Short mmCIF file of C-alpha atoms in Angstrom, two decimals:
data_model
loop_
_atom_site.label_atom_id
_atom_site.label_comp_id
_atom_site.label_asym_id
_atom_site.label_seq_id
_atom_site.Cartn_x
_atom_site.Cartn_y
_atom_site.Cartn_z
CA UNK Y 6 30.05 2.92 50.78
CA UNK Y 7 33.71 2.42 49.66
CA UNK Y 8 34.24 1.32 46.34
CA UNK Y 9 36.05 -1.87 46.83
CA UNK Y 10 32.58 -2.86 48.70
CA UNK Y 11 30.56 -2.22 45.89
CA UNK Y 12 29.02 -4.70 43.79
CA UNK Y 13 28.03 -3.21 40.56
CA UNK Y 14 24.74 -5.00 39.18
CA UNK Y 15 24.49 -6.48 35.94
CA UNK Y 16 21.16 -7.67 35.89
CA UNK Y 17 17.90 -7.22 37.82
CA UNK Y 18 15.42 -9.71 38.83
CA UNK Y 19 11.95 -9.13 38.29
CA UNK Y 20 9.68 -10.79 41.09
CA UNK Y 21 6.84 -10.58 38.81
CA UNK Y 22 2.56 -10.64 39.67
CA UNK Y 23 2.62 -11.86 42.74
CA UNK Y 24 0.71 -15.28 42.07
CA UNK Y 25 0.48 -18.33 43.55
CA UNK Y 26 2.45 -20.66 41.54
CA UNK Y 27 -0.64 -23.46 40.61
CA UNK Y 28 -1.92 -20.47 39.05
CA UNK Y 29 0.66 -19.44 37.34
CA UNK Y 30 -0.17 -21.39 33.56
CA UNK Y 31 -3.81 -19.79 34.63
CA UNK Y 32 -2.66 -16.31 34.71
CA UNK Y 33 -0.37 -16.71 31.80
CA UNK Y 34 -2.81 -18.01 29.19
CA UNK Y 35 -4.58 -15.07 30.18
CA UNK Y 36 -2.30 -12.22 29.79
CA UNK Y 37 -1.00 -14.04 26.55
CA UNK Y 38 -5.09 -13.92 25.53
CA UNK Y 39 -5.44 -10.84 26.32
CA UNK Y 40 -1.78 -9.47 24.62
CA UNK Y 41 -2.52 -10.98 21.44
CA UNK Y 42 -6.40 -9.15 21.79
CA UNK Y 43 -4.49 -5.67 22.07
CA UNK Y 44 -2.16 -6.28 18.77
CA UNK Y 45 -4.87 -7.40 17.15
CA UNK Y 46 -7.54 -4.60 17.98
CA UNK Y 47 -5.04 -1.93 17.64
CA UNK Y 48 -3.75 -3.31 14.36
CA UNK Y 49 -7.36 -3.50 13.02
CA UNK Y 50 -7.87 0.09 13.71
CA UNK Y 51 -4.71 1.02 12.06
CA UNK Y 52 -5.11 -1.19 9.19
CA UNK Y 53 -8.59 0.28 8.52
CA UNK Y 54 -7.73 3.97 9.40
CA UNK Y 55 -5.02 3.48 5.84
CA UNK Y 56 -6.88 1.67 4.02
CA UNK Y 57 -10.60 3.55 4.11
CA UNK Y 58 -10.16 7.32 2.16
CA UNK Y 59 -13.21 8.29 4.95
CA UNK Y 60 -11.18 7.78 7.93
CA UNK Y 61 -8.16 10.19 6.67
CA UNK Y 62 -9.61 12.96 9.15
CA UNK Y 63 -7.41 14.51 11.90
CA UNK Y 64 -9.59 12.40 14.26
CA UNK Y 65 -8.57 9.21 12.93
CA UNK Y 66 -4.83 10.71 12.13
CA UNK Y 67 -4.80 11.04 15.79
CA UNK Y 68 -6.49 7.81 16.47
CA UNK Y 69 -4.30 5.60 14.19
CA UNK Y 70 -1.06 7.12 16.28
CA UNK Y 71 -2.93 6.45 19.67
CA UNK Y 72 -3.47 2.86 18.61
CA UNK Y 73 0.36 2.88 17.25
CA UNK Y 74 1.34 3.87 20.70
CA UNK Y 75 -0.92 1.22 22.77
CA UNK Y 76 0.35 -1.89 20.43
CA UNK Y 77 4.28 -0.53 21.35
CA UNK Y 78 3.18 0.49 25.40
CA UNK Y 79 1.96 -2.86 25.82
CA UNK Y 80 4.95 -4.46 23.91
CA UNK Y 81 7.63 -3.11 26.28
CA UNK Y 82 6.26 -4.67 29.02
CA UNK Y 83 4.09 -7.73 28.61
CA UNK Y 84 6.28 -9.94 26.33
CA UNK Y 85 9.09 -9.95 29.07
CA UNK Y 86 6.39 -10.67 31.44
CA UNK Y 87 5.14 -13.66 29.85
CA UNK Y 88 9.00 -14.66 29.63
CA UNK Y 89 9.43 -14.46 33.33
CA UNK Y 90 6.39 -16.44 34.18
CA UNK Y 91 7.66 -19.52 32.60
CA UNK Y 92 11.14 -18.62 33.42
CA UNK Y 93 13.20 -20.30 36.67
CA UNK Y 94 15.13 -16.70 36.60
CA UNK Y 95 12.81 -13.69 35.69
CA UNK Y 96 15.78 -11.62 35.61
CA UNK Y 97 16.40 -9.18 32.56
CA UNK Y 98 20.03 -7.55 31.95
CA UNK Y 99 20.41 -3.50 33.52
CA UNK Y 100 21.08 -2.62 29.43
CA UNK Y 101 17.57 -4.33 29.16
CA UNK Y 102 16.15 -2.46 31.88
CA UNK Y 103 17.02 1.16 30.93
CA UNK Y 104 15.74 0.56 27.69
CA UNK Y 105 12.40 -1.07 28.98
CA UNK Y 106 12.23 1.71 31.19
CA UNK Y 107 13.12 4.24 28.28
CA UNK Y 108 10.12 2.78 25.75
CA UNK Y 109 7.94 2.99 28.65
CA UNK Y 110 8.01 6.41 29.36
CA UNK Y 111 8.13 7.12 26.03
CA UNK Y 112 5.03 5.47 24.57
CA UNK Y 113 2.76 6.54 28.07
CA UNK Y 114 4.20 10.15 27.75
CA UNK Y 115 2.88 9.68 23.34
CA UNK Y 116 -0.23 8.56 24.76
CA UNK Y 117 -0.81 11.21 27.20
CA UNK Y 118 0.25 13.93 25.04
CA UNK Y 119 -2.30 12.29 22.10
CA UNK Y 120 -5.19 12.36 24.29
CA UNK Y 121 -4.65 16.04 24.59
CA UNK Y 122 -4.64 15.97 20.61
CA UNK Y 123 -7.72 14.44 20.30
CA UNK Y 124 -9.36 16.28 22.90
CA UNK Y 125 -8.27 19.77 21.12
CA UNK Y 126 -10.06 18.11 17.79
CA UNK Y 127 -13.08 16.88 19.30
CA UNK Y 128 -13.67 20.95 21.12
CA UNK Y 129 -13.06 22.94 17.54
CA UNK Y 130 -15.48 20.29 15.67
CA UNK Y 131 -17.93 21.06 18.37
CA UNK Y 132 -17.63 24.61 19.00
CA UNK Y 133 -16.11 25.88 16.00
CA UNK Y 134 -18.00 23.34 13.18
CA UNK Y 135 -18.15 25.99 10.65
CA UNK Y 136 -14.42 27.04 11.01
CA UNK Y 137 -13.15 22.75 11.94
CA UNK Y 138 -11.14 22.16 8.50
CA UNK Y 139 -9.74 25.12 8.70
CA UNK Y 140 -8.65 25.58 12.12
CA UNK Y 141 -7.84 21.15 12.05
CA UNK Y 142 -5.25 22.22 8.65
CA UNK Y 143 -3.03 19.10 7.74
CA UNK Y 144 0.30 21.39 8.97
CA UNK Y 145 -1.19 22.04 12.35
CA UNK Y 146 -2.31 18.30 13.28
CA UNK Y 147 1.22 17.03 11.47
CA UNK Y 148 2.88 19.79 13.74
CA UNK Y 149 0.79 18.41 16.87
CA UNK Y 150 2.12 15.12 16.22
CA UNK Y 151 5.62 16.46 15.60
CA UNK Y 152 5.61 18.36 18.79
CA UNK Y 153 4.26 15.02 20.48
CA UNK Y 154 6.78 13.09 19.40
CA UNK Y 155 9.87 15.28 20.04
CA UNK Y 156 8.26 16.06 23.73
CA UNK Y 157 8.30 12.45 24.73
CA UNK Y 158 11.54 11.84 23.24
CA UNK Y 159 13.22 14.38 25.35
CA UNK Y 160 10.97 13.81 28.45
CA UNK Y 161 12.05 9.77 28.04
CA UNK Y 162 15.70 10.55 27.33
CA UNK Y 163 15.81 12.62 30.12
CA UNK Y 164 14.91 10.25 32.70
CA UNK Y 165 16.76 7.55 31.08
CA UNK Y 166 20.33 9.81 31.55
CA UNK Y 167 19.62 10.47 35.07
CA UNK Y 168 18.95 6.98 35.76
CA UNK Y 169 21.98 5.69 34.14
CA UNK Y 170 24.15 7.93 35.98
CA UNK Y 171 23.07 5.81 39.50
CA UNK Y 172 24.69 3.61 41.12
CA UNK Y 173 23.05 -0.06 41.87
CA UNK Y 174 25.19 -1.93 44.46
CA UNK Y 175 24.08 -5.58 45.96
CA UNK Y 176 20.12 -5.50 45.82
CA UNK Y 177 19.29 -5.95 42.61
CA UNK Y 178 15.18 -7.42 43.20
CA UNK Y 179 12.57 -5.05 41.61
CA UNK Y 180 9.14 -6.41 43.39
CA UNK Y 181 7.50 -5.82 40.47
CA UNK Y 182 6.93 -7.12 36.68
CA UNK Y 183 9.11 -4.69 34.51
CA UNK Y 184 11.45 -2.17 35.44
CA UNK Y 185 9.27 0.20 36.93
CA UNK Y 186 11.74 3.77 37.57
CA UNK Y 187 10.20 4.55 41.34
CA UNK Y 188 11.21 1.19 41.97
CA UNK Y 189 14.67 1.39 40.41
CA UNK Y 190 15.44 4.20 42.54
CA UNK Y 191 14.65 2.73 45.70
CA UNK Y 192 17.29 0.01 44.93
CA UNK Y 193 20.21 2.90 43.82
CA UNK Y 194 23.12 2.95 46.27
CA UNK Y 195 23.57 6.89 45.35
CA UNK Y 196 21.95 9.93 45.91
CA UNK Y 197 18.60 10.25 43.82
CA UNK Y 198 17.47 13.50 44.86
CA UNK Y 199 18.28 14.82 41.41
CA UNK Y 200 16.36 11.94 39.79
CA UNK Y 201 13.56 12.70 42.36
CA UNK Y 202 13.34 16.77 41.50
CA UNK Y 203 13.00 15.59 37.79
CA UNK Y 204 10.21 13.12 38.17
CA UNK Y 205 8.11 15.82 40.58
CA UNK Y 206 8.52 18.63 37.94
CA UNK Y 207 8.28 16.61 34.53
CA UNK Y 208 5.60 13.95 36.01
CA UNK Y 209 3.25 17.59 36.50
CA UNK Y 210 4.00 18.48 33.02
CA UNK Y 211 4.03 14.92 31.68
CA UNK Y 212 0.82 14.09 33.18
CA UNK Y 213 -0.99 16.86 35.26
CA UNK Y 214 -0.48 19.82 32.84
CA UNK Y 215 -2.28 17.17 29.73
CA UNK Y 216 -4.83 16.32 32.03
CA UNK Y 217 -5.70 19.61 32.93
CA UNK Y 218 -6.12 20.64 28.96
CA UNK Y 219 -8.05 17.82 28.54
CA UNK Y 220 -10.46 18.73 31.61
CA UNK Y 221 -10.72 23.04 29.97
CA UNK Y 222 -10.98 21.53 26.19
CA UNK Y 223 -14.24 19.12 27.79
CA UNK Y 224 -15.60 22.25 29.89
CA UNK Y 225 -16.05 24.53 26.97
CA UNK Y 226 -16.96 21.57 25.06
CA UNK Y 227 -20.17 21.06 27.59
CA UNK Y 228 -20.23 25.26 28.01
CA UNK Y 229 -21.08 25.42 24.37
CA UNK Y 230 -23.59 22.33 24.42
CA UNK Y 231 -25.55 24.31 27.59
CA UNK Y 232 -25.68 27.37 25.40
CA UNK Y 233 -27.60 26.10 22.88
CA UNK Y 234 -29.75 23.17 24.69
CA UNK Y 235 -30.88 20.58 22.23
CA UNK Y 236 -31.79 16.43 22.86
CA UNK Y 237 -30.06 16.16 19.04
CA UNK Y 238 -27.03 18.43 19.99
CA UNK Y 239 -26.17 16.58 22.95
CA UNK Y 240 -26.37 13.08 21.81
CA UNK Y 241 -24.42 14.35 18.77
CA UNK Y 242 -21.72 15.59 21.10
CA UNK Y 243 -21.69 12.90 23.66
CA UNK Y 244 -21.52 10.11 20.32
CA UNK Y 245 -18.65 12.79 19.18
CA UNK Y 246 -16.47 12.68 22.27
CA UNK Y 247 -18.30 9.48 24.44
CA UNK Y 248 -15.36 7.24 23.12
CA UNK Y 249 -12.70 9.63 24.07
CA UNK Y 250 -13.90 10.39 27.75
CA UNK Y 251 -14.12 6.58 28.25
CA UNK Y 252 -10.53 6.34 26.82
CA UNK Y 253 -9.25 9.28 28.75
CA UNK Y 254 -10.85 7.70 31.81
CA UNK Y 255 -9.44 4.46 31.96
CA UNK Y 256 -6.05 6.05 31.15
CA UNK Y 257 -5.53 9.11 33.90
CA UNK Y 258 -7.88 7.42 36.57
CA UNK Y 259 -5.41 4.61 37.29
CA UNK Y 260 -2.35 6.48 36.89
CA UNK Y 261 -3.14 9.43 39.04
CA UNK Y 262 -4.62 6.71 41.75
CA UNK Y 263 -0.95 4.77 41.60
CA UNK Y 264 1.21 8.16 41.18
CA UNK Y 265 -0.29 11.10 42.68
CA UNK Y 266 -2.76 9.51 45.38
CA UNK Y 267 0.11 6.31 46.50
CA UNK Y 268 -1.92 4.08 49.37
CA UNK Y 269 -0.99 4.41 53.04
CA UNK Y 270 0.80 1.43 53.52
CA UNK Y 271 3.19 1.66 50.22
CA UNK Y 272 1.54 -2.06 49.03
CA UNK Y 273 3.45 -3.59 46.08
CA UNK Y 274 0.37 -5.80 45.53
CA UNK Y 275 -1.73 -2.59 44.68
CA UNK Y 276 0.76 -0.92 42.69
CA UNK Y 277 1.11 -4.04 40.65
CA UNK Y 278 -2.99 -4.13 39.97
CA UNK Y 279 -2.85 -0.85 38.93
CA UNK Y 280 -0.12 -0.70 36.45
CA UNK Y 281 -1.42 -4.22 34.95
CA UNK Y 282 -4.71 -1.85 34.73
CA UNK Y 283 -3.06 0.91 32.39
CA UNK Y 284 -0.36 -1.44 30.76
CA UNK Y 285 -2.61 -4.25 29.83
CA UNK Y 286 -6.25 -3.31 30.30
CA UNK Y 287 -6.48 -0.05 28.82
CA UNK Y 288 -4.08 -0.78 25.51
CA UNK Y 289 -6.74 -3.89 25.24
CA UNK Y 290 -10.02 -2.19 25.74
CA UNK Y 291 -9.03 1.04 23.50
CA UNK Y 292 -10.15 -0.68 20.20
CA UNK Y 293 -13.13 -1.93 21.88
CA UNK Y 294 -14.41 1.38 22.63
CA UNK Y 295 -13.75 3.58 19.69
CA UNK Y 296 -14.76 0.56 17.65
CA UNK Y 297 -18.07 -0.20 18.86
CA UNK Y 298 -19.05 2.81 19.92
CA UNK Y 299 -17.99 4.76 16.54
CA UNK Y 300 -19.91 4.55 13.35
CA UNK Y 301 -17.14 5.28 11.38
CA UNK Y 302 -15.34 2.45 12.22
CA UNK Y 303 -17.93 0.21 11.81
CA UNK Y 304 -18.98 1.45 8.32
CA UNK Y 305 -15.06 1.17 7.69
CA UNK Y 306 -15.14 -2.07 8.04
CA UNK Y 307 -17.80 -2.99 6.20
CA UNK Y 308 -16.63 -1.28 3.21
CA UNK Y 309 -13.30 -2.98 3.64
CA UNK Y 310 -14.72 -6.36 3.68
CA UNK Y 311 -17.14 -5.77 0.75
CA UNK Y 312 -14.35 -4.71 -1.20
CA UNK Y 313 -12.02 -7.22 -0.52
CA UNK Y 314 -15.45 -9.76 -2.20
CA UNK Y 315 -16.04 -7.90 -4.29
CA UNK Y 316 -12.36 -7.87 -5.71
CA UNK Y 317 -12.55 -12.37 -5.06
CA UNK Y 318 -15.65 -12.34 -7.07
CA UNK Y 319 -14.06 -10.31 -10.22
#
């Protein structure tokens, strides 16, 4: 295409859920329910993580970061969603959409590589009790969160740069509701077979190679239950990491059905349901499940509110 046909794009329009539009005000007090349910939970958890001396534990160092992560995932894309659905032109500038795209990546690579984090902690307090605060040291969970940040940062950066560097002529409609980078591409007027190498090699570190750990650090974490068979050892261990497989579940499941196992017919409408599932669902449902299922939280919160009357009282 010649340049003087080009018509460089200075804004994309988001088509959004696809929803019939009497439901729209439906759909939207829902999602606006069930955003202000995930900053709330997740700001709990990190409130309570500071405040109670009990909690300051590499679990709950990790935990407090993972719940950092799922307020500012779900932040980057449902706010501009909720825009759109009252708006007459769900369209969002391309500045907008890089950096929407950038925060994305960045917060579900933080995520991803946290999981891994937590699963590492939860296998050396079950197979290595004796040797846990020595092995979980203060300088090797503050590197592990170093080396999680700086990972994600490049990994996000990266993909950002190559995407910048396309071209995006006339068709500027992303049939979807944010600025999803497999569907950017699609709409690039230039050659993407760079972009395309990246995503294939980073997307199996970014998401396979974590998953994998995860999968070994479980495996020896059952090995080392089997070896020593007890009814009080194995609820101890499935109380210990029950939360976290749920978590890790939830997570991986619907982004290696949308990513690595893509449906037959390409449908929009099922890639949609499945990134509502990990951008909205799982971000809302996280404080749920380490909340309710964990003691610690529970007797956190207690002790939080029984301070805070018994400091009215005095």
């Amino acid at each position: 295409m010649s340049g003087e046909n080009q018509t460089i794009v200075s804004e994309f329009l988001l088509l959004g859920l696809p929803i019939e539009p009497a439901q729209q005000n439906l759909f939207y007090t829902l999602f606006l329910v069930m955003y202000l349910t995930t900053v709330l939970g997740n700001l709990i958890i990190i409130i309570l993580i500071r405040l109670d001396s009990h909690l300051h534990t590499p679990m709950y160092l990790f935990l407090c970061n993972l719940s950092f992560s799922d307020l500012c995932f779900s932040s980057v894309t449902i706010p501009k969603m909720l825009q759109n659905m009252q708006s007459q032109m769900p369209s969002i500038p391309y500045g907008g959409c890089l950096t929407q795209m950038y925060f994305f990546l960045f917060f579900g690579d933080l995520e991803s590589f946290l999981l891994v984090a937590m699963a590492y902690d939860r296998y050396v307090a079950i197979c290595f009790p004796l040797h846990y605060t020595t092995i979980m040291s203060p300088q090797l969970c503050l590197s592990l969160l170093a080396l999680s940040w700086v990972l994600t940062t490049f990994h996000a950066m990266l993909h950002t740069l190559l995407m910048a560097r396309l071209s995006f002529c006339a068709d500027n409609v992303i049939p979807h509701f944010f600025c999803d980078m497999s569907a950017l591409l699609k709409l690039a007027c230039s050659d993407t077979q760079v972009n395309e190498l990246v995503i294939f090699i980073m997307g199996g570190l970014g998401i396979v190679t974590p998953f994998l750990l995860i999968i070994m650090s479980y495996a020896r974490i059952v090995s080392s239950i089997l070896k020593v068979p007890s009814a009080r050892g194995i609820r101890k261990a499935f109380s210990t990491c029950g939360s976290h497989l749920s978590v890790v579940s939830l997570f991986y499941g619907t982004i290696i059905g949308l990513y690595l196992c893509p449906s037959a017919d390409n449908s929009t409408i099922k890639d949609t349901v499945m990134a509502l599932m990990y951008t909205v669902v799982t971000p809302m449902l996280n404080p749920f499940i380490y909340s309710l299922r964990n003691r610690d939280m529970k007797g956190a919160l207690g002790r939080v509110f029984c301070k805070r009357k018994t400091l009215s009282f005095s």
